[in-house]
């Protein structure tokens, strides 16, 4: 069955870095545009970034632009989020999500990985 | 950026009752590009509705979506025990894509 499994979350100090990974299985990963979405404690969902199927195009929310980098390795069926210059407001559960071929909505989701930015 | 405001924040209902959730946008959502998701604690969110009214694969027909412009509604015709969760709307007609803050449907 379709699975997206995130990993790499943890506790990091402000200004630090972290790399999140998302392992995909059960679907043709190389055909899918992919995205990261986060949820801060007690808040709603916030789209963070997306990457197209060939890694030719990426886009970022203004809140993370210049600090986060999305990438993918289709040979490994994996999606990544490199996070630099982390701030306390980046504390959130980070979800890996697949963007539907039918439109810019998310039809595949993982369970998320928690990132905590605190000194 | 389009701000989505969901109401009510919490809806307390009993199994078998009808649930009506609202999502209001600060600007017109182009092409009715609005989706609804269900999210239970510790689980992956699940796509319910896209294009304002099209059910995603495998979604029971007790879930229906309607609306256009700035006002959208998710209706659950008869609540089943597994439907108690948080529901989010999302617009994908304009960048950046944005979500509402969620409506929690809990057991009365």
Coordinates of N, CA and C in Angstrom, one line a residue:
Chain A
X1 N 0.8 -1.2 0.0 CA 0.0 0.0 0.0 C 0.9 1.2 0.0
X2 N 0.3 2.4 -0.3 CA 1.0 3.6 -0.3 C 1.5 4.0 1.1
X3 N 2.8 4.3 1.1 CA 3.4 4.8 2.4 C 4.3 5.9 2.2
X4 N 4.2 6.9 3.1 CA 5.2 8.0 3.2 C 5.7 8.0 4.6
X5 N 6.9 7.8 4.9 CA 7.5 7.7 6.2 C 8.6 8.7 6.4
X6 N 8.3 9.7 7.3 CA 9.2 10.8 7.6 C 10.2 10.4 8.7
X7 N 11.4 10.9 8.7 CA 12.3 10.7 9.7 C 13.3 11.9 9.8
X8 N 14.1 12.0 10.8 CA 15.1 13.0 10.9 C 14.8 14.1 11.9
X9 N 13.5 14.1 12.4 CA 13.2 15.2 13.3 C 13.9 15.1 14.7
X10 N 13.8 16.1 15.5 CA 14.5 16.1 16.8 C 14.6 17.4 17.4
X11 N 15.4 17.5 18.4 CA 15.6 18.8 19.1 C 16.9 19.5 18.6
X12 N 16.8 20.7 18.2 CA 17.9 21.4 17.7 C 17.9 22.9 18.3
X13 N 19.1 23.4 18.4 CA 19.2 24.8 19.0 C 18.9 25.8 17.9
X14 N 18.4 27.0 18.3 CA 18.2 28.1 17.3 C 19.5 28.3 16.6
X15 N 19.4 28.5 15.3 CA 20.5 28.7 14.4 C 21.1 27.4 13.8
X16 N 20.6 26.3 14.3 CA 21.1 25.0 13.9 C 20.5 24.5 12.6
X17 N 20.9 23.3 12.2 CA 20.5 22.7 11.0 C 19.9 21.3 11.2
X18 N 19.1 20.8 10.3 CA 18.5 19.5 10.4 C 18.1 19.1 9.0
X19 N 18.2 17.8 8.7 CA 17.8 17.3 7.4 C 16.6 16.2 7.7
X20 N 15.5 16.5 7.1 CA 14.4 15.6 7.2 C 14.4 14.7 5.9
X21 N 13.9 13.4 6.1 CA 13.8 12.5 5.0 C 12.4 12.0 5.0
X22 N 12.0 11.6 3.8 CA 10.7 10.9 3.6 C 10.9 9.8 2.6
X23 N 10.6 8.5 3.1 CA 10.7 7.3 2.3 C 9.4 7.0 1.7
X24 N 9.3 6.9 0.4 CA 8.1 6.6 -0.3 C 8.0 5.2 -0.8
X25 N 6.8 4.6 -0.8 CA 6.7 3.3 -1.3 C 5.2 3.1 -1.7
X26 N 4.9 2.1 -2.6 CA 3.6 1.7 -3.0 C 3.0 2.6 -4.1
X27 N 3.8 3.5 -4.7 CA 3.3 4.3 -5.8 C 4.6 4.7 -6.6
X28 N 4.3 5.2 -7.8 CA 5.4 5.6 -8.7 C 5.9 7.0 -8.3
X29 N 6.9 7.0 -7.4 CA 7.4 8.2 -6.8 C 7.9 9.2 -7.8
X30 N 8.6 8.7 -8.8 CA 9.2 9.5 -9.9 C 8.1 10.3 -10.7
X31 N 6.9 9.9 -10.6 CA 5.8 10.6 -11.3 C 5.2 11.7 -10.5
X32 N 5.4 11.7 -9.2 CA 4.7 12.6 -8.3 C 5.5 13.9 -8.0
X33 N 4.9 15.0 -8.0 CA 5.4 16.2 -7.4 C 5.2 16.0 -5.9
X34 N 6.1 16.5 -5.1 CA 6.1 16.2 -3.7 C 6.2 17.5 -2.9
X35 N 5.8 17.5 -1.6 CA 5.7 18.7 -0.8 C 6.0 18.4 0.6
X36 N 6.4 19.5 1.3 CA 6.5 19.4 2.8 C 5.4 20.4 3.3
X37 N 4.8 20.0 4.4 CA 3.7 20.8 5.1 C 4.0 20.6 6.5
X38 N 3.8 21.7 7.3 CA 4.1 21.6 8.7 C 2.9 22.1 9.6
X39 N 2.9 21.7 10.8 CA 1.9 22.1 11.8 C 2.5 22.5 13.1
X40 N 2.6 23.7 13.4 CA 3.1 24.2 14.7 C 2.1 23.8 15.8
X41 N 2.7 23.7 17.0 CA 1.8 23.3 18.2 C 0.6 24.2 18.3
X42 N -0.6 23.6 18.3 CA -1.9 24.3 18.5 C -2.3 25.1 17.3
X43 N -1.6 25.0 16.2 CA -1.9 25.8 15.0 C -2.4 24.9 13.8
X44 N -2.8 25.5 12.7 CA -3.2 24.8 11.6 C -2.1 24.4 10.7
X45 N -2.4 23.8 9.5 CA -1.4 23.4 8.6 C -0.8 24.5 7.8
X46 N 0.5 24.4 7.5 CA 1.1 25.5 6.7 C 2.0 24.8 5.6
X47 N 1.7 25.1 4.3 CA 2.5 24.6 3.3 C 3.9 25.2 3.3
X48 N 5.0 24.4 3.2 CA 6.3 24.8 3.3 C 7.1 24.9 2.0
X49 N 7.0 23.8 1.2 CA 7.8 23.8 0.0 C 7.2 22.7 -1.0
X50 N 7.5 22.8 -2.3 CA 7.3 21.7 -3.1 C 8.4 21.6 -4.2
X51 N 8.4 20.4 -4.8 CA 9.4 20.1 -5.8 C 8.7 19.3 -6.9
X52 N 9.0 19.6 -8.2 CA 8.4 18.8 -9.3 C 9.0 17.4 -9.4
X53 N 8.5 16.7 -10.3 CA 8.9 15.3 -10.4 C 10.3 15.1 -10.9
X54 N 10.8 16.1 -11.7 CA 12.2 16.0 -12.2 C 13.2 16.8 -11.5
X55 N 12.8 17.4 -10.4 CA 13.7 18.3 -9.6 C 14.0 19.6 -10.3
X56 N 13.3 19.9 -11.4 CA 13.6 21.1 -12.2 C 13.0 22.4 -11.5
X57 N 12.0 22.2 -10.7 CA 11.4 23.4 -10.2 C 11.0 23.2 -8.7
X58 N 11.3 24.2 -7.9 CA 11.0 24.2 -6.5 C 10.3 25.5 -6.1
X59 N 9.6 25.5 -5.0 CA 9.0 26.7 -4.5 C 8.9 26.6 -3.0
X60 N 8.9 27.8 -2.4 CA 9.0 27.8 -0.9 C 8.0 28.9 -0.4
X61 N 7.5 28.6 0.8 CA 6.8 29.7 1.5 C 7.8 30.8 1.9
X62 N 7.3 32.0 2.0 CA 8.1 33.1 2.3 C 8.8 32.9 3.7
X63 N 8.1 32.2 4.6 CA 8.7 32.0 6.0 C 9.9 31.2 6.0
X64 N 10.2 30.4 5.0 CA 11.4 29.5 5.0 C 12.3 29.8 3.8
X65 N 11.9 30.7 2.9 CA 12.7 30.9 1.7 C 14.1 31.4 2.1
X66 N 15.1 30.8 1.5 CA 16.5 31.1 1.8 C 17.1 30.3 2.9
X67 N 16.3 29.6 3.7 CA 16.8 28.8 4.8 C 16.6 27.3 4.6
X68 N 15.5 27.0 3.9 CA 15.2 25.6 3.7 C 15.4 25.2 2.2
X69 N 15.8 24.0 1.9 CA 16.0 23.5 0.6 C 15.4 22.1 0.5
X70 N 14.5 22.0 -0.5 CA 13.8 20.7 -0.8 C 14.6 20.0 -1.9
X71 N 14.7 18.7 -1.8 CA 15.3 17.9 -2.8 C 14.7 16.5 -2.8
X72 N 15.1 15.7 -3.9 CA 14.6 14.4 -4.0 C 15.6 13.5 -4.7
X73 N 15.5 12.2 -4.4 CA 16.3 11.2 -5.0 C 15.4 10.1 -5.5
X74 N 15.0 10.1 -6.8 CA 14.0 9.1 -7.3 C 14.6 7.7 -7.3
X75 N 15.9 7.6 -7.4 CA 16.5 6.2 -7.3 C 16.3 5.6 -5.9
X76 N 16.2 6.5 -4.9 CA 16.0 6.0 -3.6 C 14.5 6.2 -3.1
X77 N 13.7 6.7 -4.0 CA 12.3 6.9 -3.6 C 12.2 7.8 -2.4
X78 N 13.0 8.8 -2.3 CA 13.1 9.6 -1.1 C 13.0 11.1 -1.4
X79 N 12.4 11.8 -0.4 CA 12.3 13.3 -0.5 C 13.0 13.8 0.8
X80 N 13.6 15.0 0.6 CA 14.4 15.6 1.7 C 14.0 17.0 1.9
X81 N 14.3 17.5 3.2 CA 14.1 18.9 3.5 C 15.3 19.3 4.3
X82 N 16.2 20.1 3.7 CA 17.4 20.6 4.4 C 17.0 21.9 5.1
X83 N 17.1 22.0 6.4 CA 16.7 23.1 7.1 C 17.9 23.8 7.8
X84 N 18.2 25.0 7.5 CA 19.3 25.8 8.1 C 18.7 27.0 8.9
X85 N 19.6 27.6 9.7 CA 19.2 28.8 10.4 C 17.9 28.6 11.1
X86 N 17.7 27.5 11.8 CA 16.4 27.2 12.4 C 16.0 28.2 13.5
X87 N 14.8 28.5 13.6 CA 14.2 29.5 14.6 C 13.2 28.7 15.4
X88 N 12.9 29.3 16.6 CA 11.9 28.7 17.5 C 10.6 28.5 16.8
X89 N 10.2 29.5 15.9 CA 8.9 29.4 15.2 C 8.9 28.3 14.1
X90 N 10.0 27.6 13.9 CA 10.0 26.5 13.0 C 9.6 25.2 13.7
X91 N 9.4 25.3 15.0 CA 9.0 24.1 15.8 C 7.6 23.7 15.2
X92 N 7.6 22.4 14.8 CA 6.3 21.9 14.2 C 6.5 20.4 13.9
X93 N 5.4 19.8 13.6 CA 5.4 18.5 13.0 C 5.5 18.7 11.5
X94 N 6.4 18.1 10.8 CA 6.6 18.2 9.4 C 6.1 17.0 8.7
X95 N 5.2 17.2 7.7 CA 4.6 16.1 7.0 C 5.1 16.2 5.5
X96 N 5.4 15.0 5.0 CA 5.7 14.8 3.6 C 4.4 14.5 2.9
X97 N 4.1 15.1 1.8 CA 2.9 14.9 1.1 C 3.1 14.8 -0.4
X98 N 2.3 14.0 -1.1 CA 2.3 13.9 -2.5 C 1.2 14.8 -3.1
X99 N 1.6 15.5 -4.2 CA 0.6 16.4 -4.8 C -0.1 15.6 -5.9
X100 N -1.4 15.7 -5.9 CA -2.2 14.9 -6.9 C -1.9 15.3 -8.3
X101 N -1.8 14.3 -9.2 CA -1.7 14.7 -10.6 C -2.9 15.5 -11.2
X102 N -4.0 15.5 -10.4 CA -5.2 16.2 -10.8 C -5.3 17.6 -10.4
X103 N -4.3 18.0 -9.6 CA -4.4 19.4 -9.2 C -3.5 19.7 -8.0
X104 N -3.3 20.9 -7.5 CA -2.4 21.3 -6.5 C -3.0 21.0 -5.1
X105 N -3.5 19.8 -4.9 CA -3.9 19.4 -3.6 C -3.1 18.1 -3.2
X106 N -3.3 17.7 -2.0 CA -2.4 16.6 -1.5 C -3.1 15.3 -1.2
X107 N -2.9 14.3 -2.0 CA -3.6 13.1 -1.9 C -2.8 11.9 -1.3
X108 N -1.6 12.2 -0.9 CA -0.8 11.2 -0.2 C -0.1 12.0 1.0
X109 N -0.2 11.4 2.2 CA 0.4 12.0 3.4 C 1.2 11.0 4.2
X110 N 2.2 11.5 4.9 CA 2.8 10.7 5.9 C 2.3 11.1 7.3
X111 N 2.8 10.4 8.3 CA 2.4 10.7 9.7 C 3.2 11.8 10.4
X112 N 4.2 12.3 9.7 CA 5.0 13.4 10.2 C 6.1 13.1 11.1
X113 N 7.0 14.1 11.3 CA 8.2 14.0 12.2 C 8.3 15.3 12.9
X114 N 8.5 15.3 14.2 CA 8.5 16.5 15.1 C 9.9 17.1 15.1
X115 N 9.9 18.4 14.8 CA 11.1 19.2 14.9 C 10.9 20.3 16.0
X116 N 11.8 20.3 17.0 CA 11.7 21.2 18.1 C 13.0 22.1 18.1
X117 N 12.8 23.4 18.0 CA 13.9 24.3 18.0 C 13.9 25.1 19.3
X118 N 14.8 24.8 20.1 CA 14.8 25.4 21.5 C 16.2 25.3 22.0
X119 N 16.6 26.3 22.8 CA 17.9 26.3 23.5 C 17.8 25.6 24.8
Chain B
X1 N -1.9 36.8 0.1 CA -2.2 35.4 0.4 C -3.6 35.3 0.8
X2 N -4.3 34.2 0.4 CA -5.7 34.0 0.8 C -5.8 33.4 2.2
X3 N -6.5 34.0 3.1 CA -6.7 33.5 4.4 C -8.0 32.8 4.4
X4 N -8.0 31.5 5.0 CA -9.2 30.7 5.1 C -9.6 30.6 6.6
X5 N -10.9 31.0 6.8 CA -11.4 31.0 8.2 C -12.4 29.9 8.3
X6 N -12.2 28.9 9.2 CA -13.1 27.9 9.4 C -14.0 28.1 10.6
X7 N -15.2 27.7 10.5 CA -16.1 27.8 11.7 C -17.1 26.6 11.7
X8 N -17.5 26.2 12.9 CA -17.0 26.7 14.2 C -15.6 26.1 14.5
X9 N -15.0 26.6 15.6 CA -13.8 26.0 15.9 C -13.9 24.5 16.4
X10 N -15.0 24.3 17.1 CA -15.3 23.0 17.6 C -16.8 22.7 17.4
X11 N -17.1 21.5 17.0 CA -18.5 21.1 16.8 C -18.7 19.8 17.6
X12 N -19.6 19.9 18.6 CA -19.9 18.8 19.4 C -21.2 18.1 19.0
X13 N -21.1 16.9 18.5 CA -22.3 16.2 18.0 C -22.3 14.8 18.4
X14 N -23.4 14.1 18.2 CA -23.6 12.7 18.5 C -23.5 11.9 17.3
X15 N -23.1 10.6 17.4 CA -23.1 9.7 16.2 C -24.5 9.7 15.6
X16 N -24.6 9.8 14.3 CA -25.9 9.8 13.6 C -26.3 11.2 13.2
X17 N -25.8 12.2 13.9 CA -26.2 13.6 13.5 C -25.5 14.1 12.3
X18 N -26.0 15.2 11.8 CA -25.4 15.8 10.6 C -24.4 16.9 11.1
X19 N -23.3 17.0 10.4 CA -22.3 18.0 10.7 C -22.1 18.9 9.5
X20 N -22.1 20.2 9.7 CA -21.9 21.2 8.7 C -20.8 22.1 9.1
X21 N -19.7 22.0 8.3 CA -18.5 22.8 8.6 C -18.3 23.9 7.5
X22 N -17.9 25.0 7.9 CA -17.8 26.2 7.0 C -16.3 26.6 6.8
X23 N -16.0 27.0 5.6 CA -14.7 27.5 5.3 C -14.9 28.8 4.4
X24 N -14.5 29.9 4.9 CA -14.7 31.2 4.2 C -13.3 31.8 3.8
X25 N -13.2 32.2 2.6 CA -11.9 32.7 2.1 C -11.9 34.2 2.0
X26 N -10.7 34.8 2.2 CA -10.6 36.3 2.2 C -10.7 36.9 0.8
X27 N -10.5 36.0 -0.2 CA -10.6 36.4 -1.6 C -11.3 35.2 -2.3
X28 N -11.7 35.5 -3.5 CA -12.3 34.4 -4.3 C -11.3 33.3 -4.6
X29 N -11.7 32.1 -4.4 CA -10.9 30.9 -4.7 C -11.1 30.6 -6.1
X30 N -10.0 30.8 -6.9 CA -10.1 30.6 -8.4 C -10.5 29.1 -8.7
X31 N -11.4 29.0 -9.7 CA -11.8 27.7 -10.2 C -12.4 26.7 -9.2
X32 N -12.8 27.3 -8.1 CA -13.3 26.4 -6.9 C -12.2 25.4 -6.6
X33 N -11.0 25.8 -6.6 CA -9.9 24.9 -6.2 C -9.8 24.9 -4.7
X34 N -10.7 24.1 -4.1 CA -10.7 24.0 -2.6 C -10.8 22.5 -2.3
X35 N -10.0 22.1 -1.3 CA -10.0 20.7 -0.8 C -10.3 20.7 0.7
X36 N -10.7 19.5 1.1 CA -11.0 19.2 2.5 C -10.2 18.0 2.9
X37 N -9.7 18.0 4.2 CA -8.9 16.9 4.7 C -9.4 16.6 6.1
X38 N -9.3 15.3 6.4 CA -9.6 14.8 7.8 C -8.3 14.4 8.5
X39 N -8.1 14.8 9.7 CA -6.9 14.5 10.4 C -7.2 14.0 11.8
X40 N -6.7 12.8 12.1 CA -6.8 12.3 13.5 C -5.5 12.3 14.1
X41 N -5.4 12.4 15.5 CA -4.1 12.5 16.2 C -3.2 11.4 15.9
X42 N -2.0 11.7 15.6 CA -1.0 10.6 15.3 C -1.1 9.9 14.0
X43 N -2.1 10.3 13.2 CA -2.3 9.7 11.9 C -1.9 10.7 10.7
X44 N -1.8 10.1 9.6 CA -1.6 11.0 8.4 C -2.9 11.6 8.0
X45 N -2.9 12.9 7.7 CA -4.1 13.5 7.2 C -4.6 12.8 5.9
X46 N -5.9 12.9 5.7 CA -6.6 12.1 4.6 C -7.4 13.1 3.7
X47 N -7.1 13.1 2.4 CA -7.9 13.9 1.5 C -9.3 13.4 1.4
X48 N -10.3 14.3 1.6 CA -11.7 13.9 1.5 C -12.3 14.4 0.1
X49 N -12.1 15.7 -0.1 CA -12.8 16.4 -1.2 C -11.8 17.3 -1.9
X50 N -11.9 17.4 -3.2 CA -11.2 18.3 -4.0 C -12.1 19.0 -5.0
X51 N -11.6 20.1 -5.6 CA -12.5 20.9 -6.5 C -13.8 21.2 -5.9
X52 N -13.8 21.5 -4.6 CA -14.9 21.9 -3.7 C -16.0 20.8 -3.5
X53 N -16.2 19.9 -4.5 CA -17.3 19.0 -4.4 C -17.0 17.5 -4.9
X54 N -15.8 17.3 -5.3 CA -15.5 15.9 -5.8 C -14.9 15.1 -4.7
X55 N -15.5 13.9 -4.4 CA -15.0 13.0 -3.4 C -13.7 12.3 -3.9
X56 N -12.7 12.2 -3.0 CA -11.5 11.5 -3.3 C -11.8 10.0 -3.3
X57 N -10.9 9.2 -3.9 CA -11.1 7.8 -4.0 C -11.3 7.2 -2.6
X58 N -12.3 6.4 -2.5 CA -12.6 5.6 -1.3 C -13.3 6.4 -0.2
X59 N -13.7 7.6 -0.5 CA -14.3 8.4 0.6 C -15.8 8.1 0.5
X60 N -16.4 7.8 1.7 CA -17.9 7.4 1.7 C -18.7 8.6 1.3
X61 N -19.9 8.2 0.7 CA -20.8 9.3 0.2 C -21.5 10.1 1.3
X62 N -21.3 9.8 2.5 CA -21.8 10.7 3.6 C -21.1 12.0 3.7
X63 N -19.9 12.0 3.1 CA -19.1 13.3 3.0 C -19.5 14.0 1.7
X64 N -19.8 15.2 1.8 CA -20.1 16.0 0.6 C -19.6 17.4 0.8
X65 N -19.1 18.0 -0.4 CA -18.6 19.4 -0.3 C -19.4 20.2 -1.3
X66 N -19.5 21.5 -1.0 CA -20.2 22.5 -1.8 C -19.6 23.8 -1.7
X67 N -20.1 24.7 -2.5 CA -19.7 26.1 -2.4 C -18.9 26.6 -3.6
X68 N -18.7 27.9 -3.7 CA -17.9 28.6 -4.7 C -17.6 30.0 -4.3
X69 N -16.7 30.6 -5.0 CA -16.4 32.0 -4.6 C -15.6 32.1 -3.4
X70 N -16.2 32.5 -2.3 CA -15.5 32.6 -1.0 C -16.1 31.8 0.1
X71 N -17.2 31.1 -0.2 CA -17.9 30.3 0.9 C -18.0 28.9 0.5
X72 N -17.5 28.0 1.3 CA -17.5 26.6 1.1 C -18.0 25.8 2.3
X73 N -18.6 24.6 2.1 CA -19.1 23.8 3.2 C -18.8 22.4 3.0
X74 N -18.4 21.7 4.1 CA -18.2 20.3 4.1 C -19.4 19.8 5.0
X75 N -20.1 18.8 4.5 CA -21.2 18.2 5.2 C -21.0 16.7 5.4
X76 N -21.2 16.3 6.6 CA -21.2 14.9 6.9 C -22.6 14.5 7.3
X77 N -23.2 13.7 6.4 CA -24.7 13.5 6.6 C -25.1 12.8 7.8
X78 N -24.4 11.8 8.2 CA -24.7 11.0 9.4 C -23.3 10.6 10.0
X79 N -23.0 11.2 11.2 CA -21.7 11.0 11.7 C -21.5 9.5 12.2
X80 N -20.4 8.9 11.8 CA -20.0 7.6 12.2 C -18.9 7.8 13.3
X81 N -18.7 6.8 14.2 CA -17.7 7.0 15.3 C -16.4 7.3 14.7
X82 N -16.0 6.8 13.5 CA -14.7 7.1 13.0 C -14.6 8.5 12.4
X83 N -15.6 9.3 12.3 CA -15.6 10.6 11.7 C -15.2 11.7 12.7
X84 N -15.0 11.4 14.0 CA -14.7 12.4 15.0 C -13.2 12.7 14.8
X85 N -12.9 13.9 14.4 CA -11.5 14.3 14.0 C -11.5 15.8 13.8
X86 N -10.3 16.2 13.3 CA -10.2 17.6 12.9 C -10.2 17.7 11.4
X87 N -10.9 18.7 10.9 CA -11.1 18.9 9.4 C -10.5 20.2 9.0
X88 N -9.7 20.2 7.9 CA -9.1 21.4 7.4 C -9.5 21.6 5.9
X89 N -9.7 22.9 5.6 CA -9.9 23.2 4.2 C -8.6 23.8 3.7
X90 N -8.4 23.7 2.3 CA -7.2 24.2 1.7 C -7.5 24.8 0.3
X91 N -7.0 25.9 0.0 CA -7.2 26.5 -1.3 C -5.9 26.3 -2.1
X92 N -6.1 25.9 -3.4 CA -4.9 25.7 -4.3 C -5.1 26.5 -5.6
X93 N -6.0 27.5 -5.5 CA -6.2 28.3 -6.7 C -5.1 29.4 -6.9
X94 N -4.5 29.8 -5.7 CA -3.6 30.9 -5.7 C -2.4 30.5 -4.9
X95 N -1.2 31.0 -5.3 CA 0.0 30.8 -4.5 C 0.2 31.9 -3.5
X96 N 0.6 31.6 -2.3 CA 0.9 30.3 -1.7 C -0.4 29.6 -1.4
X97 N -0.4 28.3 -1.5 CA -1.5 27.4 -1.1 C -1.7 27.6 0.4
X98 N -2.9 27.7 0.9 CA -3.1 28.0 2.3 C -4.2 27.1 2.9
X99 N -4.1 26.9 4.2 CA -5.1 26.0 4.9 C -5.9 26.9 5.9
X100 N -7.0 26.4 6.2 CA -7.8 27.0 7.4 C -7.2 26.4 8.7
X101 N -7.6 27.0 9.8 CA -7.1 26.6 11.1 C -7.7 25.3 11.6
X102 N -8.7 24.8 11.0 CA -9.3 23.6 11.4 C -10.6 23.7 12.2
X103 N -11.5 22.7 12.0 CA -12.7 22.5 12.8 C -12.6 21.1 13.5
X104 N -12.7 21.1 14.8 CA -12.7 19.8 15.5 C -14.1 19.3 15.7
X105 N -14.4 18.1 15.2 CA -15.7 17.5 15.5 C -15.5 16.5 16.6
X106 N -16.1 16.8 17.7 CA -15.9 15.8 18.8 C -17.3 15.3 19.3
X107 N -17.2 14.3 20.1 CA -18.4 13.5 20.5 C -19.1 14.3 21.7
X108 N -20.4 14.5 21.5 CA -21.1 15.2 22.5 C -21.4 14.3 23.7

